[in-house]
Each structure stands twice: as C-alpha cells, then as structure tokens.
mmCIF file of C-alpha atoms and ligand atoms in Angstrom:
data_model
loop_
_atom_site.group_PDB
_atom_site.id
_atom_site.type_symbol
_atom_site.label_atom_id
_atom_site.label_comp_id
_atom_site.label_asym_id
_atom_site.label_seq_id
_atom_site.Cartn_x
_atom_site.Cartn_y
_atom_site.Cartn_z
ATOM 1 C CA MET A 1 -42.204 62.757 -124.973
ATOM 2 C CA ARG A 2 -42.186 66.188 -123.315
ATOM 3 C CA VAL A 3 -43.635 66.818 -119.858
ATOM 4 C CA LEU A 4 -44.597 70.035 -118.066
ATOM 5 C CA ALA A 5 -43.987 69.555 -114.334
ATOM 6 C CA ILE A 6 -45.252 71.634 -111.415
ATOM 7 C CA GLU A 7 -43.972 71.591 -107.826
ATOM 8 C CA THR A 8 -45.636 73.614 -105.031
ATOM 9 C CA SER A 9 -45.474 71.319 -101.984
ATOM 10 C CA CYS A 10 -43.735 73.765 -99.657
ATOM 11 C CA ASP A 11 -42.166 77.197 -100.242
ATOM 12 C CA GLU A 12 -40.775 76.817 -103.763
ATOM 13 C CA THR A 13 -42.935 77.623 -106.791
ATOM 14 C CA SER A 14 -41.242 75.598 -109.508
ATOM 15 C CA VAL A 15 -42.151 74.654 -113.088
ATOM 16 C CA ALA A 16 -40.019 72.632 -115.501
ATOM 17 C CA VAL A 17 -40.104 71.095 -118.958
ATOM 18 C CA VAL A 18 -38.447 67.665 -119.130
ATOM 19 C CA GLU A 19 -38.172 65.406 -122.178
ATOM 20 C CA ASP A 20 -36.943 61.907 -123.077
ATOM 21 C CA GLY A 21 -33.559 61.028 -121.627
ATOM 22 C CA TYR A 22 -34.621 62.984 -118.535
ATOM 23 C CA ARG A 23 -33.310 66.076 -120.317
ATOM 24 C CA VAL A 24 -34.265 69.319 -118.593
ATOM 25 C CA LEU A 25 -35.305 71.953 -121.160
ATOM 26 C CA SER A 26 -36.163 74.424 -118.416
ATOM 27 C CA ASN A 27 -36.474 74.546 -114.647
ATOM 28 C CA ILE A 28 -37.644 77.795 -113.062
ATOM 29 C CA THR A 29 -37.797 77.911 -109.274
ATOM 30 C CA ARG A 30 -38.987 80.872 -107.259
ATOM 31 C CA SER A 31 -38.056 80.502 -103.595
ATOM 32 C CA GLN A 32 -40.255 82.379 -101.150
ATOM 33 C CA VAL A 33 -37.796 84.501 -99.167
ATOM 34 C CA THR A 34 -40.648 86.151 -97.268
ATOM 35 C CA HIS A 35 -40.681 83.275 -94.705
ATOM 36 C CA SER A 36 -37.168 84.006 -93.444
ATOM 37 C CA LYS A 37 -38.344 86.764 -91.075
ATOM 38 C CA PHE A 38 -40.601 84.192 -89.331
ATOM 39 C CA GLY A 39 -37.790 81.629 -88.956
ATOM 40 C CA GLY A 40 -39.799 78.938 -90.787
ATOM 41 C CA VAL A 41 -42.420 78.392 -93.483
ATOM 42 C CA VAL A 42 -45.839 79.966 -92.762
ATOM 43 C CA PRO A 43 -48.354 77.701 -94.611
ATOM 44 C CA GLU A 44 -50.936 80.393 -95.391
ATOM 45 C CA ILE A 45 -48.301 82.740 -96.798
ATOM 46 C CA ALA A 46 -46.849 79.864 -98.870
ATOM 47 C CA SER A 47 -50.251 79.185 -100.495
ATOM 48 C CA ARG A 48 -50.810 82.850 -101.289
ATOM 49 C CA GLU A 49 -47.347 83.232 -102.809
ATOM 50 C CA HIS A 50 -47.901 80.140 -104.993
ATOM 51 C CA THR A 51 -51.152 81.598 -106.373
ATOM 52 C CA ARG A 52 -49.286 84.807 -107.225
ATOM 53 C CA TYR A 53 -46.347 83.142 -108.949
ATOM 54 C CA ILE A 54 -47.633 79.913 -110.526
ATOM 55 C CA LEU A 55 -48.614 81.605 -113.802
ATOM 56 C CA PRO A 56 -45.502 83.790 -114.337
ATOM 57 C CA VAL A 57 -43.213 80.884 -113.373
ATOM 58 C CA THR A 58 -45.018 78.594 -115.858
ATOM 59 C CA LEU A 59 -44.700 81.176 -118.634
ATOM 60 C CA ALA A 60 -41.002 81.633 -117.820
ATOM 61 C CA ALA A 61 -40.447 77.841 -117.968
ATOM 62 C CA LEU A 62 -42.115 77.633 -121.402
ATOM 63 C CA GLU A 63 -40.072 80.589 -122.619
ATOM 64 C CA GLN A 64 -36.788 79.124 -121.356
ATOM 65 C CA ALA A 65 -37.615 75.820 -123.079
ATOM 66 C CA GLN A 66 -38.579 77.815 -126.203
ATOM 67 C CA ILE A 67 -41.825 75.930 -126.648
ATOM 68 C CA SER A 68 -45.554 76.606 -126.373
ATOM 69 C CA LEU A 69 -48.182 74.628 -124.443
ATOM 70 C CA ASN A 70 -49.090 72.836 -127.691
ATOM 71 C CA ASP A 71 -45.629 71.204 -127.696
ATOM 72 C CA ILE A 72 -46.310 69.515 -124.337
ATOM 73 C CA ASP A 73 -47.400 65.838 -124.313
ATOM 74 C CA GLY A 74 -48.321 65.504 -120.631
ATOM 75 C CA ILE A 75 -48.838 67.581 -117.499
ATOM 76 C CA SER A 76 -47.683 66.572 -114.015
ATOM 77 C CA ALA A 77 -47.884 68.096 -110.550
ATOM 78 C CA THR A 78 -46.919 67.096 -107.023
ATOM 79 C CA TYR A 79 -49.976 65.777 -105.106
ATOM 80 C CA GLY A 80 -48.206 65.123 -101.764
ATOM 81 C CA PRO A 81 -46.683 64.995 -99.224
ATOM 82 C CA GLY A 82 -46.503 68.665 -98.286
ATOM 83 C CA LEU A 83 -48.583 71.608 -97.087
ATOM 84 C CA ILE A 84 -52.221 71.121 -98.139
ATOM 85 C CA GLY A 85 -52.858 74.696 -99.327
ATOM 86 C CA ALA A 86 -49.536 74.868 -101.154
ATOM 87 C CA LEU A 87 -50.063 71.485 -102.843
ATOM 88 C CA LEU A 88 -53.569 72.440 -103.990
ATOM 89 C CA VAL A 89 -52.337 75.473 -105.933
ATOM 90 C CA GLY A 90 -50.005 73.457 -108.189
ATOM 91 C CA LEU A 91 -52.267 70.423 -108.393
ATOM 92 C CA VAL A 92 -55.420 72.319 -109.378
ATOM 93 C CA PHE A 93 -53.422 74.451 -111.821
ATOM 94 C CA GLY A 94 -51.908 71.327 -113.422
ATOM 95 C CA LYS A 95 -55.198 69.433 -113.644
ATOM 96 C CA THR A 96 -56.923 72.479 -115.162
ATOM 97 C CA LEU A 97 -54.217 72.827 -117.803
ATOM 98 C CA ALA A 98 -54.514 69.115 -118.611
ATOM 99 C CA GLN A 99 -58.279 69.353 -118.981
ATOM 100 C CA VAL A 100 -58.246 72.523 -121.076
ATOM 101 C CA LEU A 101 -55.490 71.194 -123.357
ATOM 102 C CA SER A 102 -56.861 67.598 -123.409
ATOM 103 C CA LYS A 103 -53.459 66.221 -122.353
ATOM 104 C CA PRO A 104 -52.802 63.291 -120.013
ATOM 105 C CA PHE A 105 -52.248 64.168 -116.356
ATOM 106 C CA LEU A 106 -50.083 62.549 -113.698
ATOM 107 C CA GLY A 107 -49.886 63.318 -109.962
ATOM 108 C CA VAL A 108 -46.372 62.767 -108.622
ATOM 109 C CA ASN A 109 -45.342 61.824 -105.097
ATOM 110 C CA HIS A 110 -42.832 64.465 -103.952
ATOM 111 C CA LEU A 111 -40.563 61.798 -102.412
ATOM 112 C CA GLU A 112 -40.464 59.832 -105.662
ATOM 113 C CA GLY A 113 -39.537 63.129 -107.347
ATOM 114 C CA HIS A 114 -36.530 63.479 -105.036
ATOM 115 C CA LEU A 115 -35.432 59.923 -105.924
ATOM 116 C CA PHE A 116 -35.651 60.661 -109.647
ATOM 117 C CA SER A 117 -33.555 63.846 -109.258
ATOM 118 C CA VAL A 118 -30.503 61.620 -109.480
ATOM 119 C CA PHE A 119 -31.507 60.345 -112.946
ATOM 120 C CA LEU A 120 -31.858 63.807 -114.513
ATOM 121 C CA HIS A 121 -29.749 64.063 -117.665
ATOM 122 C CA ALA A 122 -29.089 60.286 -117.433
ATOM 123 C CA PRO A 123 -30.142 57.929 -120.243
ATOM 124 C CA GLU A 124 -31.906 55.442 -117.947
ATOM 125 C CA VAL A 125 -33.006 54.649 -114.406
ATOM 126 C CA LEU A 126 -30.348 52.487 -112.757
ATOM 127 C CA THR A 127 -31.663 49.713 -110.480
ATOM 128 C CA PRO A 128 -31.221 48.213 -107.946
ATOM 129 C CA ILE A 129 -30.244 51.313 -106.009
ATOM 130 C CA LEU A 130 -30.201 52.304 -102.342
ATOM 131 C CA PHE A 131 -31.408 55.838 -101.612
ATOM 132 C CA LEU A 132 -30.714 58.025 -98.630
ATOM 133 C CA LEU A 133 -33.395 60.719 -98.857
ATOM 134 C CA VAL A 134 -32.531 63.608 -96.553
ATOM 135 C CA SER A 135 -34.710 66.697 -96.717
ATOM 136 C CA GLY A 136 -36.427 69.197 -94.454
ATOM 137 C CA GLY A 137 -39.402 66.875 -93.988
ATOM 138 C CA HIS A 138 -37.963 63.379 -94.483
ATOM 139 C CA THR A 139 -35.028 61.160 -93.619
ATOM 140 C CA GLU A 140 -35.444 57.731 -95.193
ATOM 141 C CA LEU A 141 -33.434 54.789 -96.439
ATOM 142 C CA ILE A 142 -35.199 53.394 -99.499
ATOM 143 C CA TRP A 143 -34.260 50.300 -101.471
ATOM 144 C CA MET A 144 -35.440 50.621 -105.097
ATOM 145 C CA GLU A 145 -35.165 47.082 -106.349
ATOM 146 C CA ASP A 146 -36.744 47.749 -109.707
ATOM 147 C CA LEU A 147 -38.560 50.626 -111.427
ATOM 148 C CA PHE A 148 -41.391 51.848 -109.092
ATOM 149 C CA GLN A 149 -40.597 49.137 -106.490
ATOM 150 C CA TYR A 150 -39.714 50.761 -103.174
ATOM 151 C CA ARG A 151 -38.887 49.205 -99.823
ATOM 152 C CA ILE A 152 -38.569 51.615 -96.900
ATOM 153 C CA LEU A 153 -35.695 50.198 -94.852
ATOM 154 C CA GLY A 154 -35.729 52.895 -92.192
ATOM 155 C CA SER A 155 -36.900 56.411 -91.443
ATOM 156 C CA THR A 156 -36.732 59.032 -88.728
ATOM 157 C CA LEU A 157 -38.678 58.396 -85.552
ATOM 158 C CA ASP A 158 -38.979 62.123 -84.823
ATOM 159 C CA ASP A 159 -37.373 65.135 -86.581
ATOM 160 C CA ALA A 160 -36.002 65.003 -90.125
ATOM 161 C CA CYS A 161 -32.283 65.647 -90.606
ATOM 162 C CA GLY A 162 -32.902 68.948 -92.454
ATOM 163 C CA GLU A 163 -35.187 69.994 -89.602
ATOM 164 C CA ALA A 164 -32.311 69.330 -87.157
ATOM 165 C CA PHE A 165 -30.089 71.567 -89.303
ATOM 166 C CA ASP A 166 -32.779 74.287 -89.342
ATOM 167 C CA LYS A 167 -33.590 74.106 -85.617
ATOM 168 C CA GLY A 168 -29.903 73.947 -84.648
ATOM 169 C CA ALA A 169 -29.212 77.005 -86.796
ATOM 170 C CA LYS A 170 -32.066 78.882 -85.113
ATOM 171 C CA LEU A 171 -30.542 78.129 -81.680
ATOM 172 C CA LEU A 172 -27.210 79.445 -82.981
ATOM 173 C CA GLY A 173 -28.888 82.648 -84.184
ATOM 174 C CA LEU A 174 -28.345 81.845 -87.866
ATOM 175 C CA PRO A 175 -30.854 82.754 -90.619
ATOM 176 C CA TYR A 176 -33.505 80.388 -92.065
ATOM 177 C CA PRO A 177 -33.045 77.974 -93.819
ATOM 178 C CA GLY A 178 -30.374 76.834 -91.410
ATOM 179 C CA GLY A 179 -28.800 74.026 -93.441
ATOM 180 C CA PRO A 180 -26.844 76.256 -95.852
ATOM 181 C CA ALA A 181 -25.891 78.626 -92.982
ATOM 182 C CA ILE A 182 -24.440 75.790 -90.838
ATOM 183 C CA ASP A 183 -22.736 74.314 -93.924
ATOM 184 C CA ARG A 184 -20.944 77.633 -94.639
ATOM 185 C CA LEU A 185 -19.957 78.324 -91.040
ATOM 186 C CA ALA A 186 -18.798 74.741 -90.389
ATOM 187 C CA GLN A 187 -16.252 75.003 -93.202
ATOM 188 C CA LYS A 188 -14.211 77.313 -90.939
ATOM 189 C CA GLY A 189 -14.719 75.228 -87.771
ATOM 190 C CA ASP A 190 -13.311 72.150 -86.031
ATOM 191 C CA PRO A 191 -15.731 69.180 -86.225
ATOM 192 C CA GLN A 192 -14.035 67.583 -83.184
ATOM 193 C CA PHE A 193 -14.383 70.718 -80.975
ATOM 194 C CA HIS A 194 -17.284 69.183 -79.002
ATOM 195 C CA GLN A 195 -18.761 65.662 -79.053
ATOM 196 C CA PHE A 196 -22.544 66.034 -79.254
ATOM 197 C CA PRO A 197 -24.361 62.756 -78.418
ATOM 198 C CA ARG A 198 -25.076 60.395 -81.340
ATOM 199 C CA ALA A 199 -28.520 58.806 -80.887
ATOM 200 C CA ARG A 200 -28.625 55.008 -80.841
ATOM 201 C CA VAL A 201 -31.846 53.808 -82.436
ATOM 202 C CA PRO A 202 -32.800 50.221 -83.314
ATOM 203 C CA GLY A 203 -32.699 48.972 -86.891
ATOM 204 C CA LEU A 204 -32.172 51.375 -89.760
ATOM 205 C CA ASN A 205 -34.201 54.174 -88.204
ATOM 206 C CA PHE A 206 -32.961 57.626 -87.206
ATOM 207 C CA SER A 207 -33.601 60.077 -84.378
ATOM 208 C CA PHE A 208 -32.615 63.744 -84.521
ATOM 209 C CA SER A 209 -34.591 65.315 -81.687
ATOM 210 C CA GLY A 210 -32.119 64.524 -78.873
ATOM 211 C CA ILE A 211 -29.171 66.297 -80.427
ATOM 212 C CA LYS A 212 -31.184 69.505 -80.802
ATOM 213 C CA THR A 213 -31.895 69.426 -77.038
ATOM 214 C CA ALA A 214 -28.208 68.674 -76.377
ATOM 215 C CA LEU A 215 -27.283 71.811 -78.350
ATOM 216 C CA LEU A 216 -29.864 73.846 -76.419
ATOM 217 C CA TYR A 217 -28.358 72.783 -73.044
ATOM 218 C CA PHE A 218 -24.804 73.243 -74.344
ATOM 219 C CA LEU A 219 -25.571 76.855 -75.332
ATOM 220 C CA ARG A 220 -27.558 77.617 -72.177
ATOM 221 C CA ASP A 221 -24.547 76.739 -69.996
ATOM 222 C CA ARG A 222 -22.177 79.134 -71.806
ATOM 223 C CA SER A 223 -21.924 82.891 -72.144
ATOM 224 C CA GLU A 224 -23.129 84.678 -75.268
ATOM 225 C CA SER A 225 -19.666 86.069 -76.020
ATOM 226 C CA TRP A 226 -18.017 82.625 -75.649
ATOM 227 C CA VAL A 227 -20.576 81.125 -78.051
ATOM 228 C CA GLN A 228 -19.995 83.901 -80.594
ATOM 229 C CA GLN A 229 -16.239 83.362 -80.334
ATOM 230 C CA HIS A 230 -16.580 79.608 -81.022
ATOM 231 C CA LEU A 231 -19.596 79.718 -83.358
ATOM 232 C CA SER A 232 -17.946 78.016 -86.333
ATOM 233 C CA ASP A 233 -16.504 75.216 -84.124
ATOM 234 C CA ILE A 234 -19.922 74.603 -82.522
ATOM 235 C CA ALA A 235 -21.606 74.553 -85.967
ATOM 236 C CA ALA A 236 -18.971 72.136 -87.308
ATOM 237 C CA SER A 237 -19.343 69.803 -84.279
ATOM 238 C CA TYR A 238 -23.151 69.843 -84.452
ATOM 239 C CA GLN A 239 -23.064 69.135 -88.203
ATOM 240 C CA GLU A 240 -20.531 66.327 -87.677
ATOM 241 C CA ALA A 241 -22.821 64.603 -85.164
ATOM 242 C CA LEU A 242 -25.747 64.775 -87.644
ATOM 243 C CA LEU A 243 -23.596 63.401 -90.459
ATOM 244 C CA ASP A 244 -22.143 60.621 -88.259
ATOM 245 C CA MET A 245 -25.674 59.420 -87.491
ATOM 246 C CA LEU A 246 -26.674 59.544 -91.171
ATOM 247 C CA LEU A 247 -23.567 57.776 -92.448
ATOM 248 C CA HIS A 248 -23.598 55.105 -89.711
ATOM 249 C CA LYS A 249 -27.091 53.997 -90.762
ATOM 250 C CA LEU A 250 -26.249 54.312 -94.440
ATOM 251 C CA ARG A 251 -23.335 51.893 -93.936
ATOM 252 C CA GLN A 252 -25.624 49.435 -92.110
ATOM 253 C CA ALA A 253 -28.234 49.663 -94.892
ATOM 254 C CA ILE A 254 -25.606 49.024 -97.582
ATOM 255 C CA GLU A 255 -24.610 45.850 -95.752
ATOM 256 C CA ALA A 256 -28.221 44.783 -95.128
ATOM 257 C CA VAL A 257 -29.219 44.815 -98.819
ATOM 258 C CA GLU A 258 -25.703 44.338 -100.216
ATOM 259 C CA ALA A 259 -26.085 47.532 -102.253
ATOM 260 C CA ARG A 260 -23.496 48.298 -104.930
ATOM 261 C CA ARG A 261 -25.044 51.626 -105.936
ATOM 262 C CA VAL A 262 -26.131 54.389 -103.541
ATOM 263 C CA ALA A 263 -27.807 57.746 -104.208
ATOM 264 C CA ILE A 264 -28.110 60.630 -101.769
ATOM 265 C CA VAL A 265 -31.003 62.990 -102.554
ATOM 266 C CA GLY A 266 -33.001 65.820 -100.922
ATOM 267 C CA GLY A 267 -32.027 69.266 -99.664
ATOM 268 C CA VAL A 268 -29.393 68.054 -97.174
ATOM 269 C CA SER A 269 -27.530 66.307 -100.020
ATOM 270 C CA ARG A 270 -26.258 69.793 -100.940
ATOM 271 C CA ASN A 271 -24.133 69.726 -97.785
ATOM 272 C CA THR A 272 -20.451 70.228 -98.585
ATOM 273 C CA ARG A 273 -19.063 68.059 -95.777
ATOM 274 C CA LEU A 274 -21.593 65.260 -96.426
ATOM 275 C CA ARG A 275 -20.549 65.147 -100.099
ATOM 276 C CA LYS A 276 -16.850 65.090 -99.133
ATOM 277 C CA ARG A 277 -17.268 62.343 -96.534
ATOM 278 C CA LEU A 278 -19.329 60.211 -98.944
ATOM 279 C CA GLN A 279 -16.550 60.394 -101.538
ATOM 280 C CA GLU A 280 -13.873 59.593 -98.959
ATOM 281 C CA GLU A 281 -15.574 56.944 -96.816
ATOM 282 C CA PHE A 282 -17.755 55.038 -99.297
ATOM 283 C CA THR A 283 -15.225 54.156 -101.992
ATOM 284 C CA ASP A 284 -16.479 50.529 -102.094
ATOM 285 C CA VAL A 285 -19.845 51.498 -103.644
ATOM 286 C CA GLU A 286 -20.910 53.673 -106.567
ATOM 287 C CA ILE A 287 -22.140 56.987 -105.137
ATOM 288 C CA LEU A 288 -24.605 59.115 -107.099
ATOM 289 C CA MET A 289 -25.619 62.643 -106.103
ATOM 290 C CA PRO A 290 -27.806 65.057 -108.068
ATOM 291 C CA PRO A 291 -26.289 68.359 -109.229
ATOM 292 C CA LEU A 292 -26.767 71.011 -106.513
ATOM 293 C CA THR A 293 -29.754 72.692 -108.227
ATOM 294 C CA TYR A 294 -31.739 69.428 -108.168
ATOM 295 C CA CYS A 295 -31.119 68.620 -104.465
ATOM 296 C CA THR A 296 -33.564 71.139 -103.007
ATOM 297 C CA ASP A 297 -37.185 71.240 -104.161
ATOM 298 C CA ASN A 298 -37.554 71.735 -107.901
ATOM 299 C CA ALA A 299 -39.991 70.770 -110.662
ATOM 300 C CA ALA A 300 -37.405 69.071 -112.903
ATOM 301 C CA MET A 301 -37.273 66.076 -110.524
ATOM 302 C CA ILE A 302 -41.101 65.894 -110.582
ATOM 303 C CA GLY A 303 -40.907 65.910 -114.386
ATOM 304 C CA ALA A 304 -38.390 63.057 -114.366
ATOM 305 C CA ALA A 305 -40.630 60.853 -112.199
ATOM 306 C CA ALA A 306 -43.663 61.800 -114.321
ATOM 307 C CA LEU A 307 -41.828 60.945 -117.539
ATOM 308 C CA ALA A 308 -41.016 57.446 -116.233
ATOM 309 C CA HIS A 309 -44.659 56.892 -115.243
ATOM 310 C CA PHE A 310 -46.090 58.251 -118.497
ATOM 311 C CA GLN A 311 -43.710 56.026 -120.452
ATOM 312 C CA ALA A 312 -44.950 53.027 -118.450
ATOM 313 C CA GLY A 313 -48.518 53.948 -119.464
ATOM 314 C CA HIS A 314 -49.596 55.392 -116.105
ATOM 315 C CA THR A 315 -51.902 58.406 -115.746
ATOM 316 C CA SER A 316 -53.924 59.890 -112.859
ATOM 317 C CA PRO A 317 -57.633 60.739 -112.864
ATOM 318 C CA LEU A 318 -58.527 64.441 -112.724
ATOM 319 C CA THR A 319 -60.320 63.638 -109.458
ATOM 320 C CA LEU A 320 -56.912 63.105 -107.771
ATOM 321 C CA GLY A 321 -56.788 65.144 -104.561
ATOM 322 C CA ALA A 322 -53.856 66.572 -102.601
ATOM 323 C CA ASP A 323 -52.537 64.263 -99.872
ATOM 324 C CA PRO A 324 -50.436 66.129 -97.273
ATOM 325 C CA SER A 325 -49.107 62.904 -95.735
ATOM 326 C CA ALA A 326 -48.725 60.762 -98.875
ATOM 327 C CA SER A 327 -46.137 58.034 -98.433
ATOM 328 C CA LEU A 328 -43.992 56.379 -101.043
ATOM 329 C CA SER A 329 -45.782 53.294 -102.323
ATOM 330 C CA SER A 330 -44.731 50.755 -104.886
ATOM 331 C CA LEU A 331 -46.715 50.198 -108.071
HETATM 332 O O1 KG4 B 401 -35.624 68.898 -100.206
HETATM 333 P P1 KG4 B 401 -35.856 70.224 -99.602
HETATM 334 O O2 KG4 B 401 -35.653 71.434 -100.471
HETATM 335 O O3 KG4 B 401 -37.305 70.373 -99.035
HETATM 336 C C1 KG4 B 401 -38.034 69.329 -98.470
HETATM 337 O O4 KG4 B 401 -38.603 68.515 -99.216
HETATM 338 O O5 KG4 B 401 -38.037 69.303 -97.215
HETATM 339 O O6 KG4 B 401 -34.937 70.316 -98.308
HETATM 340 C C2 KG4 B 401 -34.843 71.458 -97.528
HETATM 341 C C3 KG4 B 401 -33.893 71.169 -96.379
HETATM 342 C C4 KG4 B 401 -33.872 72.279 -95.332
HETATM 343 O O7 KG4 B 401 -34.004 71.695 -94.058
HETATM 344 C C5 KG4 B 401 -32.492 72.893 -95.528
HETATM 345 O O8 KG4 B 401 -31.950 73.444 -94.330
HETATM 346 C C6 KG4 B 401 -31.688 71.703 -95.995
HETATM 347 O O9 KG4 B 401 -32.545 71.017 -96.870
HETATM 348 N N1 KG4 B 401 -30.444 72.103 -96.693
HETATM 349 C C7 KG4 B 401 -29.201 71.832 -96.238
HETATM 350 C C8 KG4 B 401 -28.301 72.442 -97.152
HETATM 351 N N2 KG4 B 401 -29.032 73.050 -98.136
HETATM 352 C C9 KG4 B 401 -30.341 72.821 -97.843
HETATM 353 N N3 KG4 B 401 -28.789 71.158 -95.158
HETATM 354 C C10 KG4 B 401 -27.454 71.063 -94.947
HETATM 355 N N4 KG4 B 401 -26.531 71.624 -95.769
HETATM 356 C C11 KG4 B 401 -26.910 72.315 -96.872
HETATM 357 N N5 KG4 B 401 -25.985 72.876 -97.673
HETATM 358 ZN ZN1 ZN B 402 -38.457 68.111 -100.948
#
C-alpha cells in the first residue's frame, strides 16, 4: 500500500509518500521562514503560506517519489491538534483529493504522527513502548501498550519544553526557533555555570514556566555586556535544567511501567545534548530516536501513522473537521 500524507498543522507545509514497511519514497517540507521576524508563528500568515505552497509541495513529493496520483492507494492529512486555519488547508486539500480520485481518506492526529516517526523505515511497530514526546506544543509521557492503545502517564501543566527553549532563546536575544539556537550555543558552554531551579511537580507531570521566569530575573540583574560575555554558559545551564527535568520524569516513568523500550520524539528530540545524555544515562533500556529530519514536523510521520490505520481497516469520513485541540485517544 502507498499513502500520500499531508501535514499543515503549524508552520511547515509538508507532503510525503510512504509505502509498506514505513518506507519513505518522498518527504518534502517547506518551512515558513517568514515568521522569524515576528519571533513566533503568526497563525494568519501560516494559513496563507500553506495555501500558496500546498500544491507545489505536493507535486514535488510526487515527482521525488517518481509516481503519479493514480499510484496512490490512500490519502491522509493531519486533522489536529494545531492552528485551525493551518490545519484546514491541508485537511480540505487532502479530502478533496480523496473525493476526486475516489481513494480512501484518513485524518491523522499530529501527536500520533510524532509517535510513528520512530517506526519510519522499520519493518514493524514495536510494542510495548514508552514515548517521551517533546515538541513546541507538547510534552507528554505516553505508554503505548499495543498498537493504537495509548495511556498518557504525564504531561506539562503549563508550557511545553520546546516552548521553554523558544522563550528562553528570545530572552537571550537568539533567533526563532530558539531550540536549535540554544543547542548550538550550549555546545560551547558550561552546563554547570549556573543552577537554574528544577521544578518539582507531582506525579509524572512537567512544568516549564518557572524556569523561564528564573532566566528573566537572572538576566535582569546582570549587565548586557556580562551576559554577552557568558552567553554560551548561560544557554548551556538553561538547557541543562530543562533536560534534567525531562530526564528525571522519564526515569520515573520507566520505573512506573517497567518499560524496556523507550522512544524520544518531537522537535526537541533533535537536541544534541539530550541525545548524548540519553545514550549515556539510559543504558539499561533500549532507546529509539527518529533520524533528525523526522523529529520536527514532517508529513512522512503522518504517512506512517496513516499506513498503520489503513492496514487495520480504518478510514475517516469526508465530513471530518479540523480539531485544534485534538488529544491522543486510543482506538
Ligand atoms: O515537533 P515540532 O517541529 O513542532 C511541534 O509540533 O511543536 O517542534 C518544534 C520545537 C520548537 O520549540 C523548537 O525550538 C524545538 O522543537 N527544537 C529544538 C531543537 N530543534 C527543534 N529544541 C532543542 N534543541 C533542538 N536542536
Ligand atoms: Zn509537531
């Protein structure tokens, strides 16, 4: 089976062709750089950019896969969570294609897409598996006991981890998106330079709003030239505090469900230091991480989730609407 997948939930217009074995025949992603001058994604601009690029990106994905629309067996698109206007562009485009071509359609939950990113180019979905999903909008510990069976063990009570990277970077005067900028700078800095507070939250939940305020006060009390002189040390210390909080809860979750296999997915899973610490500190479990291109938003991961659903006989009605706050639910 061969699936055309469309992802437009935020600021990436992405289209992919994925076939059996979760093999990616093409994955074209156009990131909207125009938001960087505003220091964050502007929803209206995101929607307009998607309408401009959805067709050329789709044609490029078909060309890269060296197939035509007739060679596609099913169409899928992200229906949520995400920005409503942005979601609608990809969803309506996908449903229209499905109707015109008389092909089955499937709406994919963006979070489930992130989970499936780790199975791309793998022969099968490995369960049970504990996921740490860390993106710009979500920070969740998810126990996938069996195919399509999800238990949310914990999530953030306020900001997402990626959001803390982005907001911290903004305070440090770094460009948007802040995660990659902090990652790069921190590689030259001392993670023990300053101890930012690590939030203590009950259960397996997270909190990332306090540390952002701590950074704000830390910077306010120091001169501009001193901050510039120690920028890489501050970035490394801030990043270390975020990672300590993530990895502390991950360890607790592993013990709670006695996980043997753990996958880290979502944009923050690109982080160099996070990847290094996972390899060094979690040698007692099998650690899976998607290749870097499939960590941040992309359509290949949506195609992988869609493929699994299609193969299980699932389809969505063409009346399916966009759901900006869709949560991950088990089937
Ligand atoms: O998964 P994603 O592309 O979009 C959402 O679904 O939210 O994640 C984007 C987030 C942004 O907050 C970005 O700053 C963060 O992932 N990110 C990183 C890195 N690359 C992207 N955070 C830390 N280190 C990175 N190298
Ligand atoms: Zn995402």
